[in-house]
PDB file of C-alpha atoms and ligand atoms in Angstrom:
ATOM      1  CA  UNK A 250      99.623 114.271 111.260  1.00 33.00           C
ATOM      2  CA  UNK A 251      96.027 114.772 110.156  1.00 38.00           C
ATOM      3  CA  UNK A 252      95.422 115.130 106.444  1.00 37.00           C
ATOM      4  CA  UNK A 253      94.423 118.783 106.664  1.00 36.00           C
ATOM      5  CA  UNK A 254      97.551 119.796 108.570  1.00 34.00           C
ATOM      6  CA  UNK A 255     100.138 118.643 106.044  1.00 36.00           C
ATOM      7  CA  UNK A 256      99.496 121.450 103.548  1.00 35.00           C
ATOM      8  CA  UNK A 257     100.399 124.089 106.120  1.00 34.00           C
ATOM      9  CA  UNK A 258     104.035 122.910 106.249  1.00 35.00           C
ATOM     10  CA  UNK A 259     106.165 125.622 104.566  1.00 39.00           C
ATOM     11  CA  UNK A 260     108.143 124.469 101.486  1.00 40.00           C
ATOM     12  CA  UNK A 261     111.889 124.193 102.122  1.00 44.00           C
ATOM     13  CA  UNK A 262     114.321 125.442  99.460  1.00 47.00           C
ATOM     14  CA  UNK A 263     115.204 122.692  96.988  1.00 44.00           C
ATOM     15  CA  UNK A 264     112.150 120.612  97.821  1.00 53.00           C
ATOM     16  CA  UNK A 265     109.613 122.239  95.537  1.00 57.00           C
ATOM     17  CA  UNK A 266     108.825 119.018  93.599  1.00 57.00           C
ATOM     18  CA  UNK A 267     108.404 117.062  96.791  1.00 58.00           C
ATOM     19  CA  UNK A 268     106.153 119.769  98.262  1.00 65.00           C
ATOM     20  CA  UNK A 269     103.993 119.748  95.128  1.00 67.00           C
ATOM     21  CA  UNK A 270     103.625 115.982  95.407  1.00 65.00           C
ATOM     22  CA  UNK A 271     102.699 116.305  99.094  1.00 70.00           C
ATOM     23  CA  UNK A 272     100.121 118.997  98.276  1.00 73.00           C
ATOM     24  CA  UNK A 273      98.573 116.786  95.568  1.00 71.00           C
ATOM     25  CA  UNK A 274      98.516 113.851  98.010  1.00 70.00           C
ATOM     26  CA  UNK A 275      96.774 116.041 100.618  1.00 70.00           C
ATOM     27  CA  UNK A 276      94.231 117.245  98.078  1.00 69.00           C
ATOM     28  CA  UNK A 277      93.332 113.669  97.108  1.00 68.00           C
ATOM     29  CA  UNK A 278      93.021 112.716 100.743  1.00 66.00           C
ATOM     30  CA  UNK A 279      90.787 115.703 101.484  1.00 66.00           C
ATOM     31  CA  UNK A 280      88.572 114.810  98.541  1.00 68.00           C
ATOM     32  CA  UNK A 281      88.328 111.062  99.173  1.00 71.00           C
ATOM     33  CA  UNK A 282      88.407 110.624 102.923  1.00 69.00           C
ATOM     34  CA  UNK A 283      85.945 111.626 105.567  1.00 71.00           C
ATOM     35  CA  UNK A 284      86.903 114.810 107.406  1.00 70.00           C
ATOM     36  CA  UNK A 285      88.979 113.908 110.441  1.00 76.00           C
ATOM     37  CA  UNK A 286      90.203 110.540 109.147  1.00 81.00           C
ATOM     38  CA  UNK A 287      93.704 110.120 110.477  1.00 86.00           C
ATOM     39  CA  UNK A 288      95.990 108.426 107.958  1.00 86.00           C
ATOM     40  CA  UNK A 289      99.220 109.386 109.697  1.00 90.00           C
ATOM     41  CA  UNK A 290     100.113 105.832 110.730  1.00 93.00           C
ATOM     42  CA  UNK A 291      99.681 104.580 107.171  1.00 92.00           C
ATOM     43  CA  UNK A 292     101.612 107.592 105.798  1.00 90.00           C
ATOM     44  CA  UNK A 293     104.489 106.873 108.180  1.00 92.00           C
ATOM     45  CA  UNK A 294     104.416 103.172 107.368  1.00 93.00           C
ATOM     46  CA  UNK A 295     104.394 103.868 103.636  1.00 92.00           C
ATOM     47  CA  UNK A 296     107.333 106.275 103.978  1.00 90.00           C
ATOM     48  CA  UNK A 297     109.342 103.588 105.779  1.00 89.00           C
ATOM     49  CA  UNK A 298     108.736 101.086 102.987  1.00 91.00           C
ATOM     50  CA  UNK A 299     109.718 103.440 100.139  1.00 90.00           C
ATOM     51  CA  UNK A 300     112.884 102.282  98.363  1.00 86.00           C
ATOM     52  CA  UNK A 301     114.651 105.653  98.675  1.00 85.00           C
ATOM     53  CA  UNK A 302     118.266 106.481  99.408  1.00 84.00           C
ATOM     54  CA  UNK A 303     118.006 105.857 103.155  1.00 80.00           C
ATOM     55  CA  UNK A 304     116.482 102.395 102.868  1.00 84.00           C
ATOM     56  CA  UNK A 305     118.691 101.543  99.896  1.00 86.00           C
ATOM     57  CA  UNK A 306     121.887 101.993 101.937  1.00 86.00           C
ATOM     58  CA  UNK A 307     120.633  99.607 104.625  1.00 86.00           C
ATOM     59  CA  UNK A 308     119.117  97.244 102.100  1.00 88.00           C
ATOM     60  CA  UNK A 309     122.204  96.878  99.950  1.00 90.00           C
ATOM     61  CA  UNK A 310     124.255  95.738 102.979  1.00 88.00           C
ATOM     62  CA  UNK A 311     121.569  93.249 103.936  1.00 86.00           C
ATOM     63  CA  UNK A 312     121.016  91.899 100.432  1.00 87.00           C
ATOM     64  CA  UNK A 313     124.778  91.468  99.887  1.00 87.00           C
ATOM     65  CA  UNK A 314     124.993  89.504 103.129  1.00 85.00           C
ATOM     66  CA  UNK A 315     122.158  87.226 102.011  1.00 81.00           C
ATOM     67  CA  UNK A 316     123.725  86.604  98.642  1.00 81.00           C
ATOM     68  CA  UNK A 317     127.244  85.962  99.924  1.00 83.00           C
ATOM     69  CA  UNK A 318     126.705  84.083 103.232  1.00 80.00           C
ATOM     70  CA  UNK A 319     126.340  80.315 102.727  1.00 73.00           C
ATOM     71  CA  UNK A 320     124.755  79.913 106.179  1.00 75.00           C
ATOM     72  CA  UNK A 321     122.038  82.454 105.411  1.00 77.00           C
ATOM     73  CA  UNK A 322     121.428  80.888 102.018  1.00 73.00           C
ATOM     74  CA  UNK A 323     121.047  77.508 103.649  1.00 73.00           C
ATOM     75  CA  UNK A 324     118.447  78.845 106.096  1.00 75.00           C
ATOM     76  CA  UNK A 325     116.616  80.640 103.291  1.00 74.00           C
ATOM     77  CA  UNK A 326     116.557  77.600 101.056  1.00 69.00           C
ATOM     78  CA  UNK A 327     114.600  75.566 103.598  1.00 73.00           C
ATOM     79  CA  UNK A 328     112.493  78.186 105.400  1.00 82.00           C
ATOM     80  CA  UNK A 329     108.953  76.968 106.032  1.00 88.00           C
ATOM     81  CA  UNK A 330     106.645  75.988 108.865  1.00 92.00           C
ATOM     82  CA  UNK A 331     106.849  72.338 109.852  1.00 92.00           C
ATOM     83  CA  UNK A 332     104.591  70.286 112.090  1.00 92.00           C
ATOM     84  CA  UNK A 333     106.734  67.224 112.693  1.00 91.00           C
ATOM     85  CA  UNK A 334     104.464  65.700 115.351  1.00 93.00           C
ATOM     86  CA  UNK A 335     101.317  66.053 113.268  1.00 94.00           C
ATOM     87  CA  UNK A 336      99.872  63.248 111.177  1.00 96.00           C
ATOM     88  CA  UNK A 337     100.919  63.713 107.552  1.00 97.00           C
ATOM     89  CA  UNK A 338      98.372  62.989 104.822  1.00 97.00           C
ATOM     90  CA  UNK A 339      99.808  62.554 101.327  1.00 97.00           C
ATOM     91  CA  UNK A 340      98.026  64.500  98.603  1.00 98.00           C
ATOM     92  CA  UNK A 341      97.340  62.864  95.225  1.00 96.00           C
ATOM     93  CA  UNK A 342      99.034  64.145  92.115  1.00 95.00           C
ATOM     94  CA  UNK A 343      96.011  65.865  90.570  1.00 96.00           C
ATOM     95  CA  UNK A 344      96.041  68.247  87.603  1.00 96.00           C
ATOM     96  CA  UNK A 345      94.094  71.282  86.510  1.00 96.00           C
ATOM     97  CA  UNK A 346      92.368  69.983  83.394  1.00 93.00           C
ATOM     98  CA  UNK A 347      91.941  71.610  80.010  1.00 92.00           C
ATOM     99  CA  UNK A 348      90.653  75.100  80.765  1.00 93.00           C
ATOM    100  CA  UNK A 349      92.751  77.713  78.950  1.00 94.00           C
ATOM    101  CA  UNK A 350      94.137  80.693  80.818  1.00 93.00           C
ATOM    102  CA  UNK A 351      91.932  82.942  78.704  1.00 95.00           C
ATOM    103  CA  UNK A 352      88.803  80.971  79.615  1.00 94.00           C
ATOM    104  CA  UNK A 353      89.767  80.965  83.291  1.00 92.00           C
ATOM    105  CA  UNK A 354      90.324  84.721  83.358  1.00 93.00           C
ATOM    106  CA  UNK A 355      87.079  85.364  81.523  1.00 92.00           C
ATOM    107  CA  UNK A 356      85.136  83.175  83.969  1.00 91.00           C
ATOM    108  CA  UNK A 357      86.794  84.224  87.191  1.00 91.00           C
ATOM    109  CA  UNK A 358      84.252  85.832  89.498  1.00 90.00           C
ATOM    110  CA  UNK A 359      83.962  85.770  93.242  1.00 90.00           C
ATOM    111  CA  UNK A 360      81.802  83.179  94.948  1.00 78.00           C
ATOM    112  CA  UNK A 361      78.502  84.981  95.021  1.00 58.00           C
ATOM    113  CA  UNK A 362      78.472  85.961  91.365  1.00 50.00           C
ATOM    114  CA  UNK A 363      80.170  82.950  89.801  1.00 44.00           C
ATOM    115  CA  UNK A 364      77.798  81.798  87.087  1.00 43.00           C
ATOM    116  CA  UNK A 365      80.193  79.351  85.422  1.00 43.00           C
ATOM    117  CA  UNK A 366      81.019  77.107  88.354  1.00 46.00           C
ATOM    118  CA  UNK A 367      79.611  73.654  88.883  1.00 49.00           C
ATOM    119  CA  UNK A 368      78.001  72.945  92.216  1.00 60.00           C
ATOM    120  CA  UNK A 369      79.430  69.693  93.482  1.00 68.00           C
ATOM    121  CA  UNK A 370      81.231  68.239  96.439  1.00 77.00           C
ATOM    122  CA  UNK A 371      84.927  69.000  96.757  1.00 92.00           C
ATOM    123  CA  UNK A 372      87.324  66.060  96.881  1.00 95.00           C
ATOM    124  CA  UNK A 373      90.920  65.495  97.943  1.00 96.00           C
ATOM    125  CA  UNK A 374      92.009  65.767  94.269  1.00 97.00           C
ATOM    126  CA  UNK A 375      90.582  69.302  94.107  1.00 96.00           C
ATOM    127  CA  UNK A 376      92.430  70.304  97.264  1.00 97.00           C
ATOM    128  CA  UNK A 377      95.657  68.747  95.984  1.00 98.00           C
ATOM    129  CA  UNK A 378      95.503  70.483  92.593  1.00 98.00           C
ATOM    130  CA  UNK A 379      94.570  73.879  94.034  1.00 98.00           C
ATOM    131  CA  UNK A 380      97.397  73.751  96.593  1.00 98.00           C
ATOM    132  CA  UNK A 381     100.066  72.406  94.243  1.00 98.00           C
ATOM    133  CA  UNK A 382      99.410  74.892  91.451  1.00 98.00           C
ATOM    134  CA  UNK A 383      98.874  77.827  93.813  1.00 98.00           C
ATOM    135  CA  UNK A 384     101.836  77.480  96.169  1.00 98.00           C
ATOM    136  CA  UNK A 385     103.410  74.082  95.603  1.00 97.00           C
ATOM    137  CA  UNK A 386     106.980  73.349  94.575  1.00 96.00           C
ATOM    138  CA  UNK A 387     107.160  73.350  90.776  1.00 97.00           C
ATOM    139  CA  UNK A 388     110.883  73.849  90.144  1.00 95.00           C
ATOM    140  CA  UNK A 389     114.323  74.280  91.694  1.00 91.00           C
ATOM    141  CA  UNK A 390     117.662  75.963  91.202  1.00 87.00           C
ATOM    142  CA  UNK A 391     121.104  75.540  92.695  1.00 84.00           C
ATOM    143  CA  UNK A 392     122.433  78.382  94.874  1.00 78.00           C
ATOM    144  CA  UNK A 393     126.019  78.651  93.635  1.00 77.00           C
ATOM    145  CA  UNK A 394     128.202  75.817  92.363  1.00 79.00           C
ATOM    146  CA  UNK A 395     128.356  73.914  95.676  1.00 78.00           C
ATOM    147  CA  UNK A 396     125.394  75.558  97.414  1.00 77.00           C
ATOM    148  CA  UNK A 397     122.077  74.102  98.536  1.00 80.00           C
ATOM    149  CA  UNK A 398     119.149  73.630  96.186  1.00 83.00           C
ATOM    150  CA  UNK A 399     116.475  76.283  96.320  1.00 86.00           C
ATOM    151  CA  UNK A 400     112.972  74.991  95.703  1.00 90.00           C
ATOM    152  CA  UNK A 401     110.782  77.247  93.615  1.00 94.00           C
ATOM    153  CA  UNK A 402     107.035  77.597  94.090  1.00 96.00           C
ATOM    154  CA  UNK A 403     104.011  78.324  91.899  1.00 97.00           C
ATOM    155  CA  UNK A 404     104.024  81.965  93.114  1.00 96.00           C
ATOM    156  CA  UNK A 405     106.736  84.525  92.596  1.00 96.00           C
ATOM    157  CA  UNK A 406     108.421  85.522  95.877  1.00 95.00           C
ATOM    158  CA  UNK A 407     110.915  88.313  96.575  1.00 94.00           C
ATOM    159  CA  UNK A 408     114.293  86.589  97.033  1.00 90.00           C
ATOM    160  CA  UNK A 409     112.490  83.211  96.799  1.00 91.00           C
ATOM    161  CA  UNK A 410     111.944  83.501 100.568  1.00 93.00           C
ATOM    162  CA  UNK A 411     108.326  82.247 100.540  1.00 95.00           C
ATOM    163  CA  UNK A 412     107.031  83.943 103.693  1.00 96.00           C
ATOM    164  CA  UNK A 413     103.452  82.714 103.191  1.00 98.00           C
ATOM    165  CA  UNK A 414     101.884  79.603 104.706  1.00 98.00           C
ATOM    166  CA  UNK A 415      98.515  78.032 103.909  1.00 98.00           C
ATOM    167  CA  UNK A 416      96.204  76.441 106.464  1.00 98.00           C
ATOM    168  CA  UNK A 417      93.282  74.653 104.787  1.00 98.00           C
ATOM    169  CA  UNK A 418      90.346  74.650 107.196  1.00 98.00           C
ATOM    170  CA  UNK A 419      88.281  71.734 105.956  1.00 97.00           C
ATOM    171  CA  UNK A 420      84.533  71.825 106.426  1.00 95.00           C
ATOM    172  CA  UNK A 421      83.194  69.518 103.742  1.00 94.00           C
ATOM    173  CA  UNK A 422      85.752  67.709 101.584  1.00 95.00           C
ATOM    174  CA  UNK A 423      85.123  64.133 100.453  1.00 94.00           C
ATOM    175  CA  UNK A 424      87.849  61.826 101.781  1.00 94.00           C
ATOM    176  CA  UNK A 425      89.152  64.205 104.441  1.00 97.00           C
ATOM    177  CA  UNK A 426      87.924  64.625 108.007  1.00 97.00           C
ATOM    178  CA  UNK A 427      86.792  68.168 108.865  1.00 97.00           C
ATOM    179  CA  UNK A 428      89.395  70.145 110.820  1.00 98.00           C
ATOM    180  CA  UNK A 429      92.459  72.360 110.605  1.00 98.00           C
ATOM    181  CA  UNK A 430      95.388  71.382 108.374  1.00 98.00           C
ATOM    182  CA  UNK A 431      98.656  72.931 107.218  1.00 98.00           C
ATOM    183  CA  UNK A 432      99.972  72.590 103.676  1.00 98.00           C
ATOM    184  CA  UNK A 433     103.443  71.054 103.612  1.00 97.00           C
ATOM    185  CA  UNK A 434     104.486  72.352 100.197  1.00 96.00           C
ATOM    186  CA  UNK A 435     107.816  70.510 100.156  1.00 94.00           C
ATOM    187  CA  UNK A 436     106.223  67.112 100.808  1.00 95.00           C
ATOM    188  CA  UNK A 437     102.990  68.019  98.945  1.00 97.00           C
ATOM    189  CA  UNK A 438     101.082  66.744 101.964  1.00 98.00           C
ATOM    190  CA  UNK A 439      98.723  68.001 104.632  1.00 98.00           C
ATOM    191  CA  UNK A 440      99.704  68.072 108.290  1.00 98.00           C
ATOM    192  CA  UNK A 441      96.593  67.456 110.361  1.00 98.00           C
ATOM    193  CA  UNK A 442      96.636  69.958 113.234  1.00 98.00           C
ATOM    194  CA  UNK A 443      93.185  69.224 114.619  1.00 96.00           C
ATOM    195  CA  UNK A 444      90.150  67.175 113.656  1.00 98.00           C
ATOM    196  CA  UNK A 445      86.914  68.906 114.559  1.00 98.00           C
ATOM    197  CA  UNK A 446      83.656  70.244 113.137  1.00 97.00           C
ATOM    198  CA  UNK A 447      85.274  73.341 111.614  1.00 96.00           C
ATOM    199  CA  UNK A 448      81.984  74.732 110.299  1.00 93.00           C
ATOM    200  CA  UNK A 449      80.857  75.106 113.889  1.00 94.00           C
ATOM    201  CA  UNK A 450      84.209  75.872 115.501  1.00 96.00           C
ATOM    202  CA  UNK A 451      85.872  78.324 113.106  1.00 96.00           C
ATOM    203  CA  UNK A 452      85.523  81.958 114.242  1.00 95.00           C
ATOM    204  CA  UNK A 453      85.670  85.177 112.213  1.00 92.00           C
ATOM    205  CA  UNK A 454      82.498  85.012 110.090  1.00 90.00           C
ATOM    206  CA  UNK A 455      80.572  87.717 111.988  1.00 90.00           C
ATOM    207  CA  UNK A 456      80.476  90.094 108.998  1.00 89.00           C
ATOM    208  CA  UNK A 457      79.525  87.429 106.454  1.00 88.00           C
ATOM    209  CA  UNK A 458      77.862  84.483 108.144  1.00 88.00           C
ATOM    210  CA  UNK A 459      76.770  83.194 104.712  1.00 85.00           C
ATOM    211  CA  UNK A 460      80.422  82.355 103.950  1.00 86.00           C
ATOM    212  CA  UNK A 461      80.371  79.829 106.737  1.00 86.00           C
ATOM    213  CA  UNK A 462      77.418  78.001 105.205  1.00 85.00           C
ATOM    214  CA  UNK A 463      78.870  78.188 101.678  1.00 86.00           C
ATOM    215  CA  UNK A 464      82.451  77.179 102.439  1.00 92.00           C
ATOM    216  CA  UNK A 465      83.661  73.650 101.777  1.00 94.00           C
ATOM    217  CA  UNK A 466      87.188  74.710 102.627  1.00 96.00           C
ATOM    218  CA  UNK A 467      88.754  77.991 103.735  1.00 97.00           C
ATOM    219  CA  UNK A 468      92.423  78.504 102.896  1.00 98.00           C
ATOM    220  CA  UNK A 469      93.787  80.714 105.660  1.00 98.00           C
ATOM    221  CA  UNK A 470      96.950  82.409 104.382  1.00 98.00           C
ATOM    222  CA  UNK A 471      99.451  83.559 106.987  1.00 98.00           C
ATOM    223  CA  UNK A 472     102.841  85.243 106.673  1.00 98.00           C
ATOM    224  CA  UNK A 473     106.008  84.754 108.690  1.00 96.00           C
ATOM    225  CA  UNK A 474     107.063  88.378 108.242  1.00 95.00           C
ATOM    226  CA  UNK A 475     110.690  88.036 109.294  1.00 92.00           C
ATOM    227  CA  UNK A 476     111.375  85.592 106.481  1.00 92.00           C
ATOM    228  CA  UNK A 477     111.095  88.522 104.109  1.00 93.00           C
ATOM    229  CA  UNK A 478     111.980  91.381 106.452  1.00 92.00           C
ATOM    230  CA  UNK A 479     115.287  89.802 107.525  1.00 89.00           C
ATOM    231  CA  UNK A 480     116.506  90.553 104.025  1.00 90.00           C
ATOM    232  CA  UNK A 481     114.325  93.422 102.853  1.00 92.00           C
ATOM    233  CA  UNK A 482     113.719  95.240 106.167  1.00 92.00           C
ATOM    234  CA  UNK A 483     110.531  97.358 106.115  1.00 93.00           C
ATOM    235  CA  UNK A 484     110.189  96.892 102.361  1.00 94.00           C
ATOM    236  CA  UNK A 485     109.695  93.211 103.108  1.00 95.00           C
ATOM    237  CA  UNK A 486     106.223  93.917 104.518  1.00 96.00           C
ATOM    238  CA  UNK A 487     105.161  95.275 101.128  1.00 96.00           C
ATOM    239  CA  UNK A 488     106.637  92.278  99.381  1.00 97.00           C
ATOM    240  CA  UNK A 489     104.678  89.920 101.626  1.00 97.00           C
ATOM    241  CA  UNK A 490     101.402  91.639 100.700  1.00 98.00           C
ATOM    242  CA  UNK A 491     102.353  91.642  96.996  1.00 98.00           C
ATOM    243  CA  UNK A 492     102.967  87.907  97.223  1.00 98.00           C
ATOM    244  CA  UNK A 493      99.653  87.313  98.956  1.00 98.00           C
ATOM    245  CA  UNK A 494      97.986  89.027  95.986  1.00 98.00           C
ATOM    246  CA  UNK A 495      99.740  86.719  93.547  1.00 98.00           C
ATOM    247  CA  UNK A 496      98.756  83.714  95.648  1.00 98.00           C
ATOM    248  CA  UNK A 497      95.151  84.883  95.726  1.00 97.00           C
ATOM    249  CA  UNK A 498      94.973  84.966  91.939  1.00 97.00           C
ATOM    250  CA  UNK A 499      96.505  81.487  91.766  1.00 98.00           C
ATOM    251  CA  UNK A 500      93.901  80.215  94.235  1.00 98.00           C
ATOM    252  CA  UNK A 501      91.117  81.801  92.184  1.00 96.00           C
ATOM    253  CA  UNK A 502      92.304  80.395  88.854  1.00 96.00           C
ATOM    254  CA  UNK A 503      93.172  76.914  90.086  1.00 97.00           C
ATOM    255  CA  UNK A 504      89.818  76.577  91.873  1.00 95.00           C
ATOM    256  CA  UNK A 505      88.053  77.689  88.731  1.00 93.00           C
ATOM    257  CA  UNK A 506      90.044  75.209  86.642  1.00 94.00           C
ATOM    258  CA  UNK A 507      88.636  72.478  88.898  1.00 93.00           C
ATOM    259  CA  UNK A 508      85.133  73.891  88.405  1.00 90.00           C
ATOM    260  CA  UNK A 509      84.885  75.393  91.878  1.00 91.00           C
ATOM    261  CA  UNK A 510      83.907  78.936  92.817  1.00 90.00           C
ATOM    262  CA  UNK A 511      86.064  80.861  95.296  1.00 93.00           C
ATOM    263  CA  UNK A 512      86.275  84.241  96.964  1.00 93.00           C
ATOM    264  CA  UNK A 513      88.952  86.197  98.788  1.00 96.00           C
ATOM    265  CA  UNK A 514      87.940  86.760 102.394  1.00 95.00           C
ATOM    266  CA  UNK A 515      89.359  89.902 103.956  1.00 96.00           C
ATOM    267  CA  UNK A 516      86.620  90.830 106.415  1.00 94.00           C
ATOM    268  CA  UNK A 517      87.570  88.695 109.401  1.00 94.00           C
ATOM    269  CA  UNK A 518      88.842  89.343 112.895  1.00 94.00           C
ATOM    270  CA  UNK A 519      92.596  88.758 112.615  1.00 96.00           C
ATOM    271  CA  UNK A 520      93.134  87.767 116.212  1.00 96.00           C
ATOM    272  CA  UNK A 521      90.436  85.095 116.201  1.00 96.00           C
ATOM    273  CA  UNK A 522      91.411  83.521 112.886  1.00 97.00           C
ATOM    274  CA  UNK A 523      95.132  83.584 113.749  1.00 98.00           C
ATOM    275  CA  UNK A 524      94.477  81.815 117.035  1.00 97.00           C
ATOM    276  CA  UNK A 525      92.265  79.265 115.280  1.00 98.00           C
ATOM    277  CA  UNK A 526      95.044  78.111 112.939  1.00 98.00           C
ATOM    278  CA  UNK A 527      97.736  78.413 115.623  1.00 97.00           C
ATOM    279  CA  UNK A 528      99.490  81.571 114.394  1.00 97.00           C
ATOM    280  CA  UNK A 529     100.635  83.906 117.176  1.00 96.00           C
ATOM    281  CA  UNK A 530      99.514  87.075 115.345  1.00 96.00           C
ATOM    282  CA  UNK A 531     102.931  88.730 115.724  1.00 94.00           C
ATOM    283  CA  UNK A 532     105.706  86.500 114.339  1.00 93.00           C
ATOM    284  CA  UNK A 533     103.148  84.874 112.051  1.00 96.00           C
ATOM    285  CA  UNK A 534     100.180  87.013 110.994  1.00 98.00           C
ATOM    286  CA  UNK A 535      96.988  86.187 109.101  1.00 98.00           C
ATOM    287  CA  UNK A 536      96.982  87.943 105.728  1.00 98.00           C
ATOM    288  CA  UNK A 537      93.769  86.761 104.099  1.00 97.00           C
ATOM    289  CA  UNK A 538      91.415  83.886 103.634  1.00 97.00           C
ATOM    290  CA  UNK A 539      90.181  82.223 100.465  1.00 97.00           C
ATOM    291  CA  UNK A 540      86.831  80.508 100.586  1.00 95.00           C
ATOM    292  CA  UNK A 541      86.069  77.689  98.169  1.00 94.00           C
ATOM    293  CA  UNK A 542      82.575  76.352  98.196  1.00 87.00           C
ATOM    294  CA  UNK A 543      79.086  76.446  96.868  1.00 73.00           C
ATOM    295  CA  UNK A 544      77.291  79.540  95.703  1.00 61.00           C
TER     296      UNK A 544
HETATM  297  C1  FMN B  77      91.896  91.765  99.335  1.00 54.85           C
HETATM  298  C2  FMN B  77      90.463  91.367  99.033  1.00 54.85           C
HETATM  299  C3  FMN B  77      89.586  91.160 100.083  1.00 54.85           C
HETATM  300  C4  FMN B  77      88.282  90.753  99.816  1.00 54.85           C
HETATM  301  N1  FMN B  77      87.450  90.495 100.865  1.00 54.85           N
HETATM  302  C5  FMN B  77      86.179  90.088 100.628  1.00 54.85           C
HETATM  303  C6  FMN B  77      85.317  89.768 101.719  1.00 54.85           C
HETATM  304  O1  FMN B  77      85.682  89.811 102.874  1.00 54.85           O
HETATM  305  N2  FMN B  77      84.061  89.387 101.411  1.00 54.85           N
HETATM  306  C7  FMN B  77      83.584  89.304 100.123  1.00 54.85           C
HETATM  307  O2  FMN B  77      82.420  88.957  99.922  1.00 54.85           O
HETATM  308  N3  FMN B  77      84.403  89.570  99.084  1.00 54.85           N
HETATM  309  C8  FMN B  77      85.688  89.956  99.298  1.00 54.85           C
HETATM  310  N4  FMN B  77      86.533  90.211  98.248  1.00 54.85           N
HETATM  311  C9  FMN B  77      86.026  89.993  96.858  1.00 54.85           C
HETATM  312  C10 FMN B  77      85.653  91.280  96.175  1.00 54.85           C
HETATM  313  O3  FMN B  77      84.473  91.821  96.721  1.00 54.85           O
HETATM  314  C11 FMN B  77      85.485  90.986  94.683  1.00 54.85           C
HETATM  315  O4  FMN B  77      86.736  90.572  94.163  1.00 54.85           O
HETATM  316  C12 FMN B  77      84.998  92.200  93.930  1.00 54.85           C
HETATM  317  O5  FMN B  77      83.657  92.491  94.249  1.00 54.85           O
HETATM  318  C13 FMN B  77      85.094  92.008  92.409  1.00 54.85           C
HETATM  319  O6  FMN B  77      84.315  90.888  91.993  1.00 54.85           O
HETATM  320  P1  FMN B  77      84.956  89.658  91.206  1.00 54.85           P
HETATM  321  O7  FMN B  77      86.046  89.066  92.065  1.00 54.85           O
HETATM  322  O8  FMN B  77      83.800  88.700  91.011  1.00 54.85           O
HETATM  323  O9  FMN B  77      85.498  90.180  89.939  1.00 54.85           O
HETATM  324  C14 FMN B  77      87.822  90.599  98.480  1.00 54.85           C
HETATM  325  C15 FMN B  77      88.725  90.804  97.436  1.00 54.85           C
HETATM  326  C16 FMN B  77      90.035  91.157  97.692  1.00 54.85           C
HETATM  327  C17 FMN B  77      90.994  91.315  96.549  1.00 54.85           C
END
């Protein structure tokens, strides 16, 4: 439905509040969007992800099953992408230094405008610290008295399902060959998927070619949607995006703590970047990129 058509729907008895809300929504859309913009797909998607009575009935059955089924819990407790045939490169146990949270938040700016960051080469220790304190395993809890152990990561995750994966695309990191890697959070290691000149080979920089020159490493963040949606149905899609936001802030703050400027990268061609890191774009989608590099 086009934005201008919604207001012509007659109010049904007993739905006055809802109709008022719809009218306000339509007014905002008319004021903010270009005439003729069709937001119907987003409206429909949003409606499906609203935690209302309809979704709640389906969700409560699903959530109960997840909490009570040992087999499901077992699967959940170890869900992650693995590349068993790939060479595994252990990451050092590097820390974040002395920067306070307040200082980090005050200094956090995106790549182009980051005045506080040092300009220096990135090393394996930087990569290790950023990955560990952004999405690494930092804790654990037991699922029931005799259940499996659930590993807990640096980011909050709905149901501790951890649907996100990180693929560091290395362009210029001291001690690591350029190429495409995957972060094995459980082993705190990198799986080497491909060694190549990533600065030349990586696609998706058409809108911002300067990123390609600036980047020392690009963290491509993907999501295995069903990991969250198996439990939370359509609401799971929202959760995945919420979690990507939390991860983004972790990536920003940890990079800054190591003295390195970063920037979220949303303006890429999904299909090209997904294919580049080996995600199929359907079961596993690209959510965002995070560029760490020089100004
Ligand atoms: C989801 C998201 C996508 C973004 N995509 C891009 C991008 O593609 N290119 C870019 O230069 N900045 C991108 N940014 C960075 C914003 O432009 C930046 O955060 C904003 O200008 C505020 O500046 P600050 O981060 O320095 O406070 C993105 C930020 C977010 C949160």
